[in-house]
Amino acid sequence: MKQQQSQQQATPRRPGHGSPGGLEEFGDVIDVEQAEAALVEHYPRLVRLAYLVLPPGRGRGRGRRVLAAHGVVQRTLPRQRSSTRGAGLPAPRTGADTAIDPGYAFVRLRVLRAALAGGRTRRWLPLPPLLPQVWGLRLFPRSGSADELALDQALSELSGPGRAAFVLRDLERLSAPETRRVLEAAGVEHPREALDEAERAATPAGSRDRSLLESTEFDPCALQARPTDLIRRRQHGRAVLAAGAAVLVCGALLGLPGEGWGPDGAAAPPYAQNAAAEAALDPGKLTVTPAAAWKKAARQDFTAWPARGDRIHDRALLRRALAVWARPGAGVQVSATPGTPAGPASGPAQLLFAGVVDHAVVVLLHDGLRVVRYAEAADGEGRSDGTGAALDFARTDGAEAGSAAAVVVSRTQGNIRYLTAPWVKSARLADLVKPEAVAQPVAVGAGGVTDPVPTARSSATCTTWPALRMGRPLLTDLGELVPARLTYGAPRKPGEVTSPKARTAWARTACQLAAVRGQGVRTVNAWEFARQPLPGGAGSAAWLCTRAETWRGPGSRTMAQIQTPAPSGRPNEPGTVAARAEGGTACGPRAPRALAGVLWKAADKRWWLLAAGSGQVASVTASGGVSGQVTGRLLAVPAKAGDRAELAGRLANGRRIEALG
């Protein structure tokens, strides 16, 4: 008997468990301080219970339900600190477990009553508007997995008493008789029907063992925060002040403004203000380079560009552009090249262009690291949600004359208009795939904007690839704000694509540029690193390494190809890609070396393994499916269709070089 008593004394107290419903130990008097202590100790559990029992959002979202749950729990105690009698608790039964926490059971019952009352009256917040209130933030629980979402949906389909029965039984772990007694005390008219409804609920696995009910999906105390639309509240400040007491209830829920942009256009709310950020938003502090400054500039880059366009003095337009750049709203279409930060400027930017181009008002800005293009519809006021505004970012740090020769100012229906650098005297449209064709002149307006020129289009057959020759530099559009510059020659000293050999090499390479579209490419260089006689007197093949360098540094793309004699009637047939690689230093200025191989089928149907290295390669070895070795940098070994070989080489200094790819 003594041992049994010792075990009973060691039993821990658990909130709301032990006797049926956790209520029998009360009697008719509950001390408010005791109930308050239970509320503070078990606050997260009580708020979770209220959140689960409250009705679904009815279009207002989980954030309002979170506030309602906290409000229900915080208002469970009487207004005055005194003993509470006649709380409607069931009378105690003999033999009840002494481990019950009566304060917790009392508070739980009041929480349950308030939550059920909120569901019956279809009100979301059964609490005064003074507490709790969150201004400037939207709070909601963390999203759960598919099982938590399925359980939340299942609970939303139950009635209020059904949800209460489900939570008492599966979260609070009460038995069926205990659950009925608590529901009766909470004022539920038909507790048995509520239990039956909870039992029939179609819930996912884990719902009945508390693993899902205790997840973060249903934890109103573990919240995520997001901003509200503060700019609407600011724009309606006068109306809010005039509304007086009404602002305390619905100030944060005022309707959207009417048609037309406000002074900040489609910008989202400002989150922080400091001197540099405020300066970046001031159109009067934009840097404007004098028109002739580029002639004496130490560097010919974007910093030497003057401001051009017929709207450079439109302060309202410039303010909208700067505000949207700093805080793009939800309706603004934002794009950025890989590795380009899309955040606000750290200080006043440089104005490059502001004007109307192809039914759009365009503003081009430069902050030393990026070129930013803001565009909005020119045929009327923009909508308040920002729909129709666009913001494009492209990284341009370290640009020089050739790569700072043009910026895309408009892109419509497969055509592009460029804003050209002030030092560009002429522009001509060339077709890379037709090196023998004469480049056509492209008109450049007084403001530096070109006539529309076509852009390369994706198709199964590559029959044309437009490029723009800005004086000597050759540029091509790769779907980004700044065109890529094309060069030809050794990696450490590439030249312009002007010679017949360079134009022919690019004619057979141009269609491979589609593989680097949208990758933030700065330059693409084609380098013929070897020329190899083909077996059987089939002529000679050129080995080319094409390397695309990015503005950000990492992310370069390298491709080795062999250009065998073109078939009759197709002199510019694309070459055969032998290997591709991402990153690395091969074929670049840091490692101007290359080694590549390919299986080639001769006219007599025989297969050969062909391999070639750049000038530094002293020997080439093939192993695996095909074996062979040669002193020198050209290897040709008989092979069979489908053979796979491992290639390696040695440089003149004895160092090993791996094949590309």
XYZ file of C-alpha atoms in Angstrom:
661
model
C 0.000 0.000 0.000
C 2.848 2.432 0.833
C 4.521 1.622 -2.457
C 1.260 2.309 -4.310
C 0.850 5.660 -2.557
C 4.410 6.596 -3.436
C 3.740 5.876 -7.085
C 0.584 7.976 -7.034
C 2.416 10.927 -5.518
C 5.027 10.753 -8.266
C 2.369 11.037 -10.989
C 2.972 14.320 -12.874
C 0.187 16.846 -13.198
C -1.114 17.091 -16.769
C -3.401 19.907 -17.844
C -7.007 18.865 -18.325
C -6.566 15.100 -17.928
C -7.394 12.595 -15.272
C -11.063 12.861 -14.423
C -13.717 12.913 -17.140
C -13.419 16.158 -19.020
C -10.845 17.418 -16.549
C -13.659 19.226 -14.708
C -14.872 17.112 -11.794
C -12.283 18.400 -9.333
C -13.544 21.977 -9.483
C -16.532 22.239 -7.223
C -18.184 25.631 -7.704
C -15.358 28.039 -6.807
C -12.318 28.875 -8.960
C -9.696 31.359 -7.882
C -8.916 33.844 -10.657
C -5.193 33.975 -9.845
C -5.057 30.187 -10.184
C -6.794 30.343 -13.567
C -4.513 33.167 -14.685
C -1.437 31.148 -13.775
C -2.802 28.225 -15.815
C -3.437 30.539 -18.775
C 0.116 31.877 -18.737
C 1.641 28.413 -18.326
C -0.429 26.780 -21.076
C -0.949 29.788 -23.338
C 0.437 28.180 -26.552
C -1.752 25.096 -26.101
C -4.878 27.166 -25.437
C -4.274 29.379 -28.474
C -3.769 26.271 -30.641
C -7.093 24.887 -29.345
C -8.916 28.155 -30.102
C -7.332 28.353 -33.568
C -8.499 24.841 -34.431
C -12.061 25.376 -33.168
C -12.624 28.815 -34.718
C -14.468 28.799 -38.058
C -12.513 28.920 -41.336
C -11.374 32.207 -42.820
C -14.326 33.029 -45.113
C -11.979 34.925 -47.422
C -10.050 36.854 -44.753
C -7.130 34.448 -44.476
C -5.324 32.728 -41.674
C -3.911 35.987 -40.302
C -7.295 37.128 -38.945
C -7.895 33.666 -37.522
C -4.559 33.887 -35.670
C -5.517 37.216 -34.094
C -8.950 35.852 -33.218
C -7.407 32.840 -31.450
C -5.097 35.038 -29.374
C -7.998 37.365 -28.577
C -10.209 34.506 -27.415
C -7.560 33.206 -25.009
C -6.597 36.619 -23.677
C -10.246 37.364 -22.796
C -11.016 34.150 -20.944
C -10.495 35.644 -17.482
C -13.112 37.858 -15.764
C -12.509 41.601 -15.883
C -12.112 41.896 -12.110
C -9.808 39.871 -9.930
C -12.242 37.888 -7.760
C -13.384 34.350 -7.226
C -15.585 32.943 -9.984
C -18.628 30.924 -9.081
C -21.294 29.257 -11.181
C -19.070 28.708 -14.186
C -21.335 25.940 -15.436
C -18.881 23.188 -14.612
C -20.186 19.666 -13.979
C -20.281 18.506 -10.399
C -17.336 16.421 -9.234
C -17.453 12.660 -9.214
C -16.010 10.531 -6.457
C -12.716 8.850 -7.012
C -11.406 11.465 -9.446
C -7.715 11.511 -10.189
C -5.872 14.057 -8.060
C -3.464 14.886 -10.924
C -5.916 17.269 -12.603
C -5.072 20.979 -13.059
C -8.410 22.674 -12.300
C -7.176 26.089 -13.411
C -6.319 24.782 -16.857
C -9.653 22.969 -17.237
C -11.516 26.137 -16.231
C -9.652 28.286 -18.777
C -9.996 25.627 -21.476
C -13.772 25.566 -20.993
C -14.010 29.363 -21.359
C -11.790 29.277 -24.466
C -14.001 26.585 -25.953
C -17.177 28.568 -25.234
C -15.779 31.734 -26.806
C -14.514 29.927 -29.903
C -17.868 28.164 -30.386
C -19.708 31.450 -29.872
C -17.573 33.028 -32.592
C -18.576 30.266 -34.997
C -22.309 30.522 -34.170
C -22.429 34.274 -34.645
C -20.243 34.108 -37.790
C -17.987 36.778 -36.348
C -14.269 36.557 -36.850
C -13.060 38.500 -33.871
C -15.072 37.931 -30.677
C -12.968 40.603 -28.952
C -12.790 44.382 -28.738
C -10.765 46.028 -31.508
C -8.212 47.303 -29.006
C -6.425 44.007 -28.399
C -4.717 42.401 -30.102
C -3.912 44.623 -33.093
C -0.962 44.338 -35.492
C -0.249 47.366 -37.675
C 1.932 47.074 -40.749
C 2.302 43.275 -40.596
C 0.356 40.248 -41.719
C 0.884 37.279 -39.382
C 0.117 33.679 -40.263
C 1.373 30.212 -39.254
C 4.029 28.454 -41.262
C 2.722 26.341 -44.118
C 2.712 22.611 -43.548
C 2.883 19.596 -45.811
C 0.082 18.146 -47.898
C -1.164 16.170 -44.874
C -1.530 19.300 -42.714
C -3.339 21.094 -45.536
C -5.664 18.127 -45.988
C -6.417 18.061 -42.256
C -7.126 21.801 -42.222
C -9.540 21.335 -45.126
C -11.254 18.452 -43.344
C -11.677 20.534 -40.177
C -13.092 23.452 -42.150
C -15.880 21.198 -43.403
C -16.987 20.299 -39.849
C -19.396 22.318 -37.756
C -18.115 24.243 -34.738
C -19.165 21.536 -32.246
C -17.684 18.903 -34.559
C -14.339 20.680 -34.610
C -14.471 21.095 -30.836
C -15.158 17.375 -30.381
C -12.320 16.491 -32.763
C -9.828 18.720 -30.920
C -10.877 17.605 -27.422
C -10.639 13.960 -28.386
C -7.492 13.952 -30.558
C -5.476 16.919 -29.245
C -6.557 16.946 -25.586
C -6.802 13.138 -25.476
C -10.163 13.038 -23.697
C -12.310 9.922 -23.821
C -15.748 10.024 -25.443
C -17.614 10.489 -22.109
C -15.146 13.194 -21.074
C -15.545 14.956 -24.403
C -19.339 14.926 -24.140
C -19.212 16.400 -20.611
C -16.936 19.253 -21.726
C -19.103 19.955 -24.774
C -22.224 20.046 -22.597
C -20.523 22.480 -20.211
C -19.528 24.626 -23.205
C -23.163 24.907 -24.266
C -23.257 22.384 -27.139
C -26.847 21.165 -27.478
C -26.079 17.797 -29.100
C -22.660 16.586 -27.949
C -23.213 13.006 -29.164
C -23.897 14.229 -32.703
C -20.767 16.389 -32.522
C -18.699 13.354 -31.529
C -20.191 11.303 -34.357
C -19.409 14.073 -36.816
C -15.798 14.229 -35.624
C -15.504 10.457 -35.940
C -16.699 10.544 -39.561
C -14.247 13.276 -40.613
C -12.073 12.172 -43.541
C -8.608 13.006 -42.239
C -5.110 12.025 -43.403
C -2.840 9.622 -41.568
C -1.422 11.032 -38.329
C -4.490 13.131 -37.514
C -5.599 10.857 -34.696
C -2.272 10.613 -32.875
C -1.628 14.356 -32.434
C 1.352 14.391 -34.822
C -0.445 16.649 -37.294
C -2.505 18.669 -34.813
C 0.713 19.618 -32.987
C 2.556 20.650 -36.163
C 3.544 24.249 -36.973
C 0.662 24.485 -39.474
C -1.711 24.798 -36.495
C 0.570 26.753 -34.143
C -0.610 30.391 -33.883
C 2.410 31.159 -31.694
C 4.982 30.240 -34.391
C 4.240 32.850 -37.017
C 5.586 34.292 -40.227
C 5.360 38.036 -40.845
C 4.793 39.869 -44.123
C 4.104 43.581 -44.729
C 0.727 45.032 -45.484
C 0.182 47.660 -48.176
C 1.278 50.668 -46.149
C 1.236 53.032 -49.116
C -2.539 52.754 -49.401
C -2.886 53.765 -45.754
C -0.600 56.718 -46.317
C -2.500 57.847 -49.409
C -5.746 57.713 -47.434
C -4.352 59.384 -44.314
C -6.677 62.359 -44.487
C -9.696 60.124 -44.917
C -8.526 58.035 -41.960
C -8.250 61.095 -39.722
C -11.699 62.287 -40.795
C -13.198 58.885 -40.087
C -12.327 59.210 -36.383
C -13.298 56.147 -34.413
C -13.926 54.126 -37.604
C -10.201 54.075 -38.337
C -9.599 51.909 -35.265
C -11.726 49.175 -36.822
C -10.958 49.356 -40.548
C -8.043 51.745 -41.105
C -5.793 48.988 -42.434
C -8.583 47.613 -44.614
C -9.508 50.689 -46.637
C -10.271 50.075 -50.285
C -7.814 50.346 -53.118
C -7.273 53.790 -54.626
C -9.018 54.674 -57.846
C -7.605 54.465 -61.329
C -4.211 56.019 -61.936
C -0.869 55.800 -60.167
C -0.076 57.777 -57.062
C 3.092 59.885 -56.794
C 5.178 56.705 -56.330
C 3.519 54.842 -59.214
C 3.422 51.070 -58.776
C 5.877 51.081 -55.866
C 5.355 48.844 -52.854
C 5.486 50.180 -49.275
C 8.777 51.686 -48.023
C 10.279 49.533 -45.265
C 13.185 51.691 -44.173
C 14.392 55.205 -44.753
C 17.888 56.632 -44.576
C 19.773 59.429 -46.262
C 21.193 57.320 -49.096
C 17.863 55.615 -49.785
C 16.023 58.945 -49.828
C 18.631 60.407 -52.186
C 18.185 57.451 -54.526
C 14.471 58.300 -54.761
C 14.995 61.982 -55.583
C 14.837 62.727 -59.341
C 16.669 65.990 -58.713
C 19.764 64.095 -57.562
C 20.125 61.881 -60.637
C 23.539 62.120 -62.286
C 23.336 63.601 -65.782
C 26.537 63.393 -67.851
C 27.132 66.288 -70.271
C 26.598 65.449 -73.941
C 30.257 65.813 -74.951
C 31.861 64.355 -71.827
C 32.521 60.986 -73.502
C 35.067 62.585 -75.844
C 37.422 63.314 -72.943
C 36.408 60.497 -70.611
C 39.185 58.282 -69.228
C 37.059 55.237 -70.040
C 34.413 54.752 -72.673
C 31.778 52.922 -70.680
C 28.240 53.578 -69.442
C 29.423 56.320 -67.077
C 30.297 58.410 -70.146
C 26.817 58.139 -71.668
C 24.808 61.384 -71.714
C 21.119 61.503 -70.801
C 18.933 61.358 -73.905
C 15.241 61.195 -74.760
C 12.304 63.609 -74.787
C 11.243 62.931 -71.163
C 14.493 63.469 -69.260
C 12.942 66.504 -67.551
C 9.699 64.723 -66.579
C 10.213 64.612 -62.806
C 6.959 62.717 -62.184
C 8.052 59.938 -64.568
C 11.547 59.806 -63.085
C 10.119 59.684 -59.561
C 7.892 56.741 -60.506
C 10.810 54.918 -62.101
C 13.042 55.422 -59.050
C 10.281 54.448 -56.610
C 9.417 51.261 -58.487
C 13.117 50.383 -58.727
C 13.417 50.743 -54.949
C 10.118 48.988 -54.129
C 8.560 47.100 -57.065
C 4.939 46.286 -56.319
C 3.217 42.964 -56.856
C 1.940 43.987 -60.296
C 5.379 44.931 -61.675
C 7.062 42.437 -63.993
C 10.663 42.149 -62.759
C 13.458 40.343 -64.591
C 17.186 40.157 -63.935
C 20.061 38.420 -65.636
C 21.626 35.594 -63.585
C 23.799 36.912 -60.791
C 22.337 40.425 -60.999
C 20.946 41.821 -57.719
C 17.465 43.268 -58.168
C 17.538 45.520 -55.116
C 17.417 49.308 -54.901
C 20.280 51.632 -55.683
C 22.651 52.527 -52.858
C 22.553 56.190 -53.859
C 21.666 58.526 -56.731
C 21.848 56.741 -60.088
C 22.848 57.999 -63.524
C 20.136 58.830 -66.055
C 20.795 57.374 -69.517
C 17.452 57.768 -71.261
C 13.831 58.785 -70.711
C 11.343 58.852 -73.554
C 8.549 57.187 -75.489
C 9.532 54.183 -77.595
C 7.025 51.895 -79.350
C 3.972 52.849 -77.251
C 5.901 52.590 -73.993
C 7.527 55.175 -71.753
C 11.044 53.934 -71.029
C 13.597 55.082 -68.460
C 17.153 53.722 -68.510
C 19.298 54.155 -65.398
C 22.815 53.081 -64.395
C 24.220 52.706 -60.886
C 27.784 51.644 -61.691
C 26.961 47.946 -61.307
C 23.750 47.566 -63.310
C 21.733 49.033 -66.125
C 18.067 49.228 -65.126
C 15.175 49.605 -67.549
C 11.793 50.860 -66.315
C 8.845 50.803 -68.715
C 5.174 51.718 -68.434
C 2.335 52.069 -70.936
C 2.376 55.350 -72.833
C -1.314 55.377 -73.760
C -2.737 56.526 -70.421
C -2.382 56.414 -66.675
C -1.100 53.197 -65.131
C -3.281 51.107 -62.897
C -2.931 51.311 -59.133
C -1.799 47.693 -58.849
C 1.172 48.333 -61.117
C -0.069 46.089 -63.926
C 1.676 47.137 -67.125
C 4.902 48.323 -65.507
C 8.130 46.401 -66.084
C 11.547 46.508 -64.466
C 14.622 44.834 -66.008
C 18.091 44.528 -64.484
C 21.369 43.679 -66.243
C 24.816 43.606 -64.683
C 27.336 45.802 -66.535
C 30.272 46.342 -64.154
C 33.625 46.484 -65.884
C 32.128 47.340 -69.277
C 34.340 48.919 -71.898
C 33.720 50.573 -75.268
C 32.818 47.406 -77.193
C 30.525 45.883 -74.560
C 29.007 49.258 -73.638
C 28.042 50.104 -77.200
C 24.283 49.510 -76.921
C 21.386 48.747 -74.570
C 18.000 47.308 -75.490
C 15.448 50.104 -75.118
C 12.437 48.306 -76.627
C 11.539 44.716 -77.491
C 8.271 44.137 -79.403
C 7.015 41.387 -81.746
C 10.409 39.882 -82.542
C 12.078 43.258 -83.103
C 14.473 45.273 -80.967
C 15.415 48.918 -80.734
C 18.777 49.761 -79.211
C 20.014 52.904 -77.523
C 23.530 53.283 -78.874
C 26.598 54.728 -77.188
C 27.454 58.330 -78.154
C 30.683 57.157 -79.817
C 28.862 54.806 -82.190
C 28.835 56.482 -85.591
C 27.018 53.802 -87.590
C 25.059 50.592 -87.171
C 24.697 47.804 -89.709
C 22.568 44.669 -89.548
C 24.444 41.470 -90.412
C 23.348 37.849 -90.689
C 25.937 35.634 -89.020
C 24.785 32.574 -90.963
C 25.415 34.376 -94.287
C 28.957 35.773 -93.994
C 29.097 36.693 -97.651
C 25.988 38.892 -97.465
C 26.447 42.639 -97.219
C 25.403 44.115 -93.879
C 22.450 46.486 -94.171
C 22.575 49.978 -92.661
C 20.351 50.659 -89.654
C 19.132 54.185 -89.054
C 20.031 55.748 -85.715
C 17.887 58.687 -84.592
C 19.138 61.933 -83.113
C 18.480 60.543 -79.629
C 20.628 57.467 -80.279
C 17.726 55.011 -80.735
C 17.946 52.644 -83.703
C 15.202 51.586 -86.043
C 13.727 48.166 -85.224
C 16.034 45.244 -86.007
C 15.046 41.554 -85.901
C 16.129 39.244 -83.138
C 16.997 35.558 -83.429
C 13.941 33.331 -83.146
C 13.829 29.809 -81.824
C 13.034 27.281 -84.548
C 13.815 23.708 -85.504
C 15.970 24.920 -88.395
C 18.452 27.733 -87.888
C 18.604 29.655 -91.131
C 19.441 33.141 -89.860
C 21.026 34.807 -86.845
C 20.919 38.626 -86.749
C 23.806 40.628 -85.350
C 24.459 44.350 -85.192
C 27.800 45.799 -86.130
C 28.408 48.987 -84.163
C 31.383 50.334 -86.036
C 33.818 47.426 -85.645
C 32.342 45.575 -82.628
C 29.775 42.882 -83.480
C 26.864 42.465 -81.038
C 24.001 39.988 -80.898
C 20.872 39.767 -78.793
C 20.691 36.868 -76.338
C 17.364 37.871 -74.799
C 18.748 40.309 -72.235
C 19.062 44.036 -71.674
C 22.655 44.282 -72.872
C 23.647 42.470 -76.094
C 26.608 40.097 -76.083
C 29.780 41.000 -77.924
C 31.178 38.437 -80.388
C 34.919 38.086 -80.926
C 37.325 35.760 -82.723
C 40.878 34.713 -81.942
C 43.219 33.516 -79.193
C 41.681 33.742 -75.705
C 44.207 36.249 -74.374
C 43.890 38.602 -77.321
C 40.648 38.106 -79.215
C 39.864 40.375 -82.126
C 36.812 41.624 -83.960
C 34.855 39.402 -86.331
C 35.973 41.136 -89.494
C 38.195 38.757 -91.497
C 36.698 36.204 -93.922
C 38.064 33.373 -91.756
C 36.426 34.808 -88.634
C 33.087 35.382 -90.399
C 33.108 31.831 -91.790
C 33.878 30.347 -88.367
C 31.004 32.273 -86.832
C 28.665 31.350 -89.686
C 29.062 27.694 -88.709
C 28.885 28.486 -84.963
C 26.101 31.093 -84.715
C 23.238 28.644 -84.231
C 24.944 27.285 -81.098
C 24.387 30.657 -79.408
C 20.871 29.567 -78.484
C 22.426 27.425 -75.727
C 23.632 30.535 -73.841
C 20.522 32.672 -74.266
C 19.451 34.304 -71.009
C 22.637 33.401 -69.104
C 23.983 36.904 -68.467
C 26.593 36.579 -71.215
C 29.045 39.410 -71.734
C 31.223 38.145 -74.588
C 31.460 35.032 -76.742
C 34.792 34.205 -78.345
C 35.391 31.628 -81.075
C 38.950 30.271 -81.285
C 40.300 27.875 -83.874
C 42.805 25.934 -81.787
C 43.709 23.229 -84.335
C 43.262 22.150 -87.935
C 43.433 18.420 -88.644
C 43.793 16.470 -91.900
C 40.986 13.903 -92.178
C 41.682 10.206 -92.900
C 41.197 8.992 -96.452
C 42.027 12.341 -98.023
C 38.668 13.836 -97.034
C 40.141 17.285 -96.587
C 40.820 19.034 -93.306
C 38.691 19.922 -90.311
C 38.836 22.993 -88.104
C 38.634 22.522 -84.337
C 37.001 25.484 -82.595
C 36.544 26.276 -78.932
C 33.731 28.741 -78.208
C 33.647 30.287 -74.744
C 30.861 32.499 -73.358
C 31.976 34.758 -70.505
C 29.399 36.211 -68.116
C 29.188 39.622 -66.504
C 29.173 38.040 -63.052
C 32.308 35.901 -63.585
C 31.065 32.373 -62.695
C 28.750 30.529 -65.046
C 30.882 30.551 -68.183
C 29.986 28.052 -70.920
C 32.591 26.371 -73.120
C 31.955 24.324 -76.252
C 34.369 22.454 -78.528
C 33.282 21.660 -82.064
C 34.767 20.191 -85.204
C 33.941 21.812 -88.526
C 34.535 19.263 -91.264
C 34.307 20.251 -94.943
C 30.779 21.512 -95.562
C 28.582 19.474 -97.923
C 27.947 20.767 -101.405
C 25.386 23.541 -101.514
C 25.565 24.120 -97.749
C 28.823 25.996 -97.203
C 27.807 27.238 -93.750
C 26.547 23.965 -92.312
C 26.854 24.132 -88.460
C 29.774 22.230 -86.994
C 29.509 19.145 -84.811
C 29.676 19.754 -81.068
C 32.311 17.493 -79.524
C 32.107 18.592 -75.884
C 30.461 21.109 -73.565
C 31.479 22.354 -70.127
C 30.140 24.794 -67.555
C 32.575 26.830 -65.519
C 36.275 26.044 -65.521
C 39.094 27.900 -67.262
C 39.548 25.937 -70.515
C 39.753 28.103 -73.640
C 39.808 31.241 -71.475
C 42.484 33.847 -70.809
C 43.624 32.050 -67.640
C 44.069 28.700 -69.393
C 44.252 29.240 -73.181
C 44.454 25.505 -73.850
C 42.064 22.939 -75.297
C 41.830 19.203 -75.992
C 38.752 17.525 -77.499
C 37.796 14.434 -79.477
C 34.898 13.022 -81.487
C 33.873 9.883 -83.396
C 33.796 10.661 -87.124
C 32.327 8.587 -89.953
C 34.230 8.770 -93.233
C 32.683 8.605 -96.685
C 33.698 4.911 -96.918
C 31.534 4.198 -93.806
C 34.565 3.634 -91.601
C 34.605 5.170 -88.120
C 37.517 7.084 -86.650
C 38.346 8.624 -83.303
C 39.623 12.111 -84.023
C 41.251 14.228 -81.333
C 43.091 17.517 -81.380
C 44.794 19.786 -78.886
C 45.912 23.386 -78.903
C 49.481 24.430 -79.608
C 50.761 23.680 -76.081
C 49.763 19.987 -76.282
C 52.780 17.708 -76.937
C 51.076 14.276 -76.883
C 47.579 12.756 -76.901
C 46.506 9.377 -75.473
C 43.190 7.549 -75.956
C 42.105 4.701 -73.662
C 38.970 2.716 -72.915
C 36.887 1.618 -75.898
C 39.537 2.967 -78.277
C 43.256 2.920 -77.603
C 45.937 5.001 -79.238
C 48.759 7.393 -78.586
C 50.543 9.991 -80.650
C 53.384 12.407 -80.155
C 52.000 15.736 -81.201
C 48.542 17.252 -80.853
C 46.547 15.441 -83.563
C 45.222 11.882 -83.131
C 43.298 9.701 -85.607
C 42.568 6.077 -84.579
C 40.190 3.552 -86.229
C 37.092 2.918 -84.120
C 33.613 1.426 -84.242
C 30.232 3.091 -83.962
C 29.317 3.647 -80.331
C 32.864 3.356 -78.984
C 33.676 5.484 -75.965
C 37.195 6.638 -75.207
C 38.971 8.606 -72.504
C 41.299 11.308 -73.790
C 44.245 12.882 -72.009
C 47.245 14.852 -73.116
C 50.588 16.154 -71.978
C 51.763 19.714 -72.358
C 55.271 20.597 -73.414
C 56.165 21.198 -69.756
C 54.997 17.688 -68.823
C 51.750 18.714 -67.134
C 48.631 16.682 -67.818
C 45.630 18.160 -69.626
C 42.165 16.637 -69.601
C 39.806 16.670 -72.544
C 37.014 19.243 -72.446
C 33.731 17.977 -71.033
